[in-house]
C-alpha positions as semicolon CSV with decimal commas, in nm:
position;residue;x (nm);y (nm);z (nm)
1;M;0,183;-0,504;-3,182
2;T;0,183;-0,176;-3,429
3;D;0,456;0,111;-3,394
4;T;0,192;0,330;-3,331
5;H;0,126;0,195;-2,987
6;L;0,306;0,266;-2,670
7;V;0,442;-0,020;-2,411
8;Y;0,287;-0,037;-2,077
9;A;0,478;-0,214;-1,848
10;Y;0,316;-0,400;-1,546
11;A;0,585;-0,549;-1,342
12;V;0,924;-0,722;-1,393
13;L;0,943;-1,101;-1,320
14;R;1,137;-1,407;-1,323
15;R;1,031;-1,574;-1,636
16;T;0,895;-1,909;-1,583
17;P;0,650;-2,146;-1,820
18;E;0,377;-2,099;-1,515
19;A;0,415;-1,692;-1,558
20;A;0,378;-1,696;-1,898
21;A;0,076;-1,920;-1,910
22;A;-0,058;-1,686;-1,660
23;A;0,019;-1,351;-1,878
24;A;-0,154;-1,519;-2,151
25;H;-0,493;-1,491;-1,998
26;L;-0,477;-1,163;-1,877
27;R;-0,594;-0,823;-2,036
28;G;-0,458;-0,470;-1,897
29;V;-0,548;-0,108;-1,846
30;A;-0,690;-0,063;-2,230
31;G;-0,815;-0,399;-2,237
32;E;-0,507;-0,540;-2,434
33;P;-0,334;-0,894;-2,408
34;V;-0,066;-0,889;-2,160
35;R;0,270;-1,120;-2,243
36;L;0,622;-1,125;-2,130
37;V;0,896;-0,963;-2,342
38;D;1,305;-1,040;-2,252
39;P;1,545;-0,796;-2,197
40;A;1,784;-0,700;-2,477
41;T;2,047;-0,951;-2,389
42;A;1,934;-1,320;-2,395
43;A;2,142;-1,425;-2,074
44;S;1,875;-1,311;-1,830
45;P;1,609;-1,454;-1,653
46;L;1,377;-1,150;-1,640
47;A;1,078;-1,030;-1,808
48;F;0,862;-0,734;-1,837
49;A;0,491;-0,817;-1,848
50;V;0,377;-0,573;-2,095
51;G;0,070;-0,484;-2,287
52;P;0,025;-0,221;-2,623
53;V;-0,157;0,088;-2,502
54;P;-0,277;0,368;-2,754
55;P;-0,099;0,698;-2,742
56;E;-0,426;0,901;-2,771
57;D;-0,462;0,811;-2,378
58;Y;-0,112;0,724;-2,268
59;A;0,136;0,942;-2,441
60;E;0,247;1,198;-2,161
61;A;-0,006;1,501;-2,225
62;P;-0,322;1,308;-2,216
63;L;-0,189;1,076;-1,943
64;Q;-0,132;1,381;-1,723
65;T;-0,467;1,499;-1,789
66;H;-0,626;1,125;-1,722
67;L;-0,453;1,135;-1,378
68;D;-0,664;1,443;-1,275
69;D;-0,964;1,239;-1,367
70;L;-1,079;1,009;-1,052
71;D;-1,288;0,773;-1,258
72;W;-1,045;0,695;-1,530
73;L;-0,764;0,674;-1,227
74;E;-0,998;0,424;-1,022
75;A;-1,040;0,203;-1,334
76;T;-0,658;0,213;-1,414
77;V;-0,541;0,088;-1,072
78;S;-0,806;-0,168;-1,056
79;S;-0,677;-0,301;-1,399
80;H;-0,306;-0,263;-1,299
81;H;-0,365;-0,496;-0,994
82;T;-0,566;-0,732;-1,150
83;V;-0,262;-0,798;-1,400
84;V;-0,012;-0,798;-1,118
85;A;-0,206;-1,020;-0,894
86;G;-0,285;-1,256;-1,197
87;L;0,098;-1,280;-1,234
88;V;0,126;-1,327;-0,873
89;A;-0,105;-1,617;-0,875
90;S;0,093;-1,785;-1,100
91;G;0,375;-1,835;-0,782
92;T;0,660;-1,668;-0,950
93;A;0,821;-1,362;-0,759
94;V;0,659;-1,034;-0,878
95;L;0,813;-0,693;-0,874
96;P;0,508;-0,469;-0,955
97;L;0,575;-0,119;-1,128
98;R;0,469;0,236;-1,037
99;L;0,108;0,289;-1,213
100;A;0,165;0,400;-1,601
101;T;0,516;0,311;-1,656
102;V;0,483;0,381;-2,031
103;Y;0,775;0,320;-2,293
104;P;0,780;0,443;-2,655
105;D;0,838;0,119;-2,794
106;E;0,944;-0,240;-2,722
107;H;1,294;-0,194;-2,786
108;S;1,301;0,107;-2,541
109;A;1,137;-0,144;-2,264
110;R;1,370;-0,441;-2,336
111;Q;1,661;-0,232;-2,309
112;A;1,530;-0,069;-1,972
113;L;1,483;-0,401;-1,843
114;D;1,878;-0,518;-1,973
115;T;2,027;-0,163;-1,827
116;R;1,854;-0,234;-1,463
117;R;1,917;-0,595;-1,469
118;D;2,107;-0,625;-1,137
119;Y;1,869;-0,388;-0,944
120;F;1,580;-0,581;-1,053
121;L;1,746;-0,908;-0,953
122;S;1,825;-0,789;-0,627
123;L;1,490;-0,686;-0,532
124;L;1,332;-1,041;-0,662
125;A;1,540;-1,192;-0,430
126;R;1,453;-1,014;-0,134
127;L;1,090;-1,031;-0,226
128;T;1,080;-1,378;-0,308
129;G;0,875;-1,563;-0,068
130;H;0,710;-1,270;0,089
131;V;0,397;-1,058;0,054
132;E;0,273;-0,736;0,193
133;L;0,047;-0,703;0,459
134;G;-0,134;-0,366;0,573
135;V;-0,180;-0,261;0,946
136;R;-0,428;0,046;0,990
137;I;-0,459;0,185;1,360
138;H;-0,744;0,394;1,467
139;A;-0,849;0,504;1,808
140;A;-1,245;0,498;1,882
141;P;-1,493;0,759;1,793
142;D;-1,561;0,862;2,115
143;V;-1,178;0,888;2,221
144;A;-1,004;1,205;2,164
145;P;-0,644;1,324;2,154
146;P;-0,516;1,492;2,494
147;G;-0,575;1,890;2,491
148;T;-0,978;1,848;2,285
149;D;-1,263;1,842;2,476
150;P;-1,415;1,467;2,443
151;D;-1,792;1,532;2,441
152;G;-1,755;1,858;2,248
153;T;-2,005;2,046;2,504
154;H;-1,953;2,426;2,676
155;E;-2,024;2,503;3,025
156;P;-2,411;2,633;3,064
157;A;-2,469;2,977;3,230
158;S;-2,716;2,872;3,458
159;G;-2,582;2,945;3,792
160;L;-2,264;2,901;3,978
161;G;-2,327;2,568;4,163
162;V;-2,414;2,385;3,830
163;G;-2,131;2,588;3,656
164;R;-1,912;2,425;3,920
165;A;-2,037;2,085;3,908
166;Y;-2,026;2,073;3,527
167;Q;-1,660;2,176;3,565
168;A;-1,583;1,888;3,751
169;I;-1,772;1,662;3,546
170;R;-1,573;1,778;3,272
171;R;-1,247;1,757;3,454
172;R;-1,326;1,396;3,549
173;R;-1,399;1,306;3,176
174;Q;-1,097;1,476;3,059
175;R;-0,886;1,271;3,283
176;R;-1,054;0,955;3,188
177;N;-1,039;1,045;2,814
178;E;-0,635;1,111;2,869
179;E;-0,581;0,798;3,058
180;T;-0,771;0,597;2,749
181;W;-0,577;0,780;2,503
182;R;-0,263;0,702;2,674
183;A;-0,358;0,315;2,672
184;I;-0,426;0,358;2,347
185;A;-0,125;0,470;2,250
186;E;0,099;0,255;2,433
187;G;-0,107;-0,028;2,267
188;A;-0,025;0,106;1,937
189;A;0,352;0,134;1,983
190;R;0,342;-0,222;2,136
191;L;0,124;-0,344;1,799
192;T;0,389;-0,167;1,597
193;R;0,680;-0,325;1,762
194;T;0,518;-0,692;1,762
195;A;0,413;-0,660;1,384
196;G;0,787;-0,542;1,340
197;A;0,913;-0,867;1,514
198;L;0,701;-1,096;1,266
199;S;0,827;-0,907;0,961
200;V;1,145;-0,803;0,772
201;D;1,050;-0,469;0,657
202;R;0,809;-0,194;0,738
203;V;0,704;0,097;0,533
204;A;0,526;0,374;0,735
205;H;0,260;0,555;0,507
206;T;0,109;0,859;0,610
207;P;-0,216;0,773;0,824
208;E;-0,545;0,825;0,624
209;R;-0,775;1,111;0,760
210;T;-1,077;0,921;0,690
211;G;-1,092;0,544;0,764
212;P;-1,333;0,276;0,764
213;A;-1,706;0,390;0,859
214;G;-1,702;0,455;1,238
215;S;-1,341;0,492;1,266
216;G;-1,161;0,763;1,490
217;T;-0,826;0,914;1,476
218;A;-0,575;0,745;1,272
219;L;-0,256;0,651;1,478
220;G;-0,109;0,440;1,203
221;N;-0,124;0,287;0,833
222;D;0,196;0,065;0,779
223;A;0,305;-0,192;0,551
224;Y;0,499;-0,511;0,643
225;L;0,716;-0,734;0,412
226;V;0,589;-1,102;0,561
227;P;0,712;-1,411;0,467
228;R;0,439;-1,610;0,316
229;D;0,468;-1,891;0,559
230;R;0,394;-1,625;0,845
231;V;0,097;-1,458;0,711
232;D;-0,121;-1,614;0,957
233;A;0,106;-1,591;1,243
234;F;0,130;-1,209;1,173
235;R;-0,255;-1,165;1,139
236;T;-0,304;-1,327;1,493
237;G;0,019;-1,171;1,667
238;V;-0,107;-0,827;1,581
239;L;-0,485;-0,866;1,646
240;A;-0,388;-1,019;1,987
241;V;-0,212;-0,737;2,095
242;A;-0,506;-0,493;2,021
243;R;-0,775;-0,711;2,213
244;G;-0,862;-0,591;2,550
245;I;-0,750;-0,242;2,504
246;P;-1,074;-0,046;2,506
247;G;-1,067;0,208;2,221
248;L;-0,780;0,066;1,975
249;R;-0,892;-0,060;1,670
250;V;-0,685;-0,229;1,425
251;Q;-0,738;-0,353;1,077
252;V;-0,511;-0,614;0,892
253;T;-0,538;-0,613;0,524
254;G;-0,362;-0,836;0,223
255;P;-0,189;-1,062;0,121
256;W;-0,098;-0,822;-0,122
257;A;0,185;-0,816;-0,383
258;P;0,471;-0,617;-0,209
259;Y;0,390;-0,282;-0,392
260;S;0,520;-0,085;-0,113
261;F;0,860;-0,288;-0,121
262;A;0,872;-0,332;-0,496
263;L;1,099;0,017;-0,595
264;Q;1,381;0,119;-0,378
265;P;1,606;0,426;-0,426
266;E;1,937;0,279;-0,676
267;P;2,238;0,306;-0,540
268;A;2,453;0,563;-0,679
269;P;2,702;0,491;-1,003
């Protein structure tokens, strides 16, 4: 690595022969080789997975410009995730870092790893043996939240008798929609409780406005920290709750590296 390059840090992990071997086969966001570096003090089991990146792309000013470029951002996110996934595949506990965590040089990276040693060790201890699973909950497209017109039509002005008949039909549809919505909301709450009981932690993300094709109103978009040996039980348990509730749709994604649980607020000094 030359002094003209910045240092892009992908993850914190425990240094093992398997992790070092996995890193040696990885390429990073700039196509650069990835390797492990130790903290400034020798008495630590930790390492950063890092790669040299060019300042013309990753110095502060050009990086801010790149982050507004969706194509660049998508490619960078994909490369970052590929590195983290490759490290996870080595079997060691991995603490993914935020996208574009960049240090001016390797010495600065080593110092940061040393300074935050206890913090990183406590998080790694918590995440060891765990993965992240995502749970997205939607109502079917033909079920509308209460207070909205379930069919989106309007009363015809073709005569009093027809108008009254239409109003009766419309009220019946609204009641049916409200009953379905109530069952969906109760099912979603029960599903969330079940997922919580099968996991050790939960992070509630903002539901996406646009979900998978054909999905309706978003009701939940949560991440769960799940023991690795409980992944199948989690998936089975969550999907079982949704089964039999008309209009309730759930998608379980993962397992992933525990991005949502990787960096918690550090305690005040």
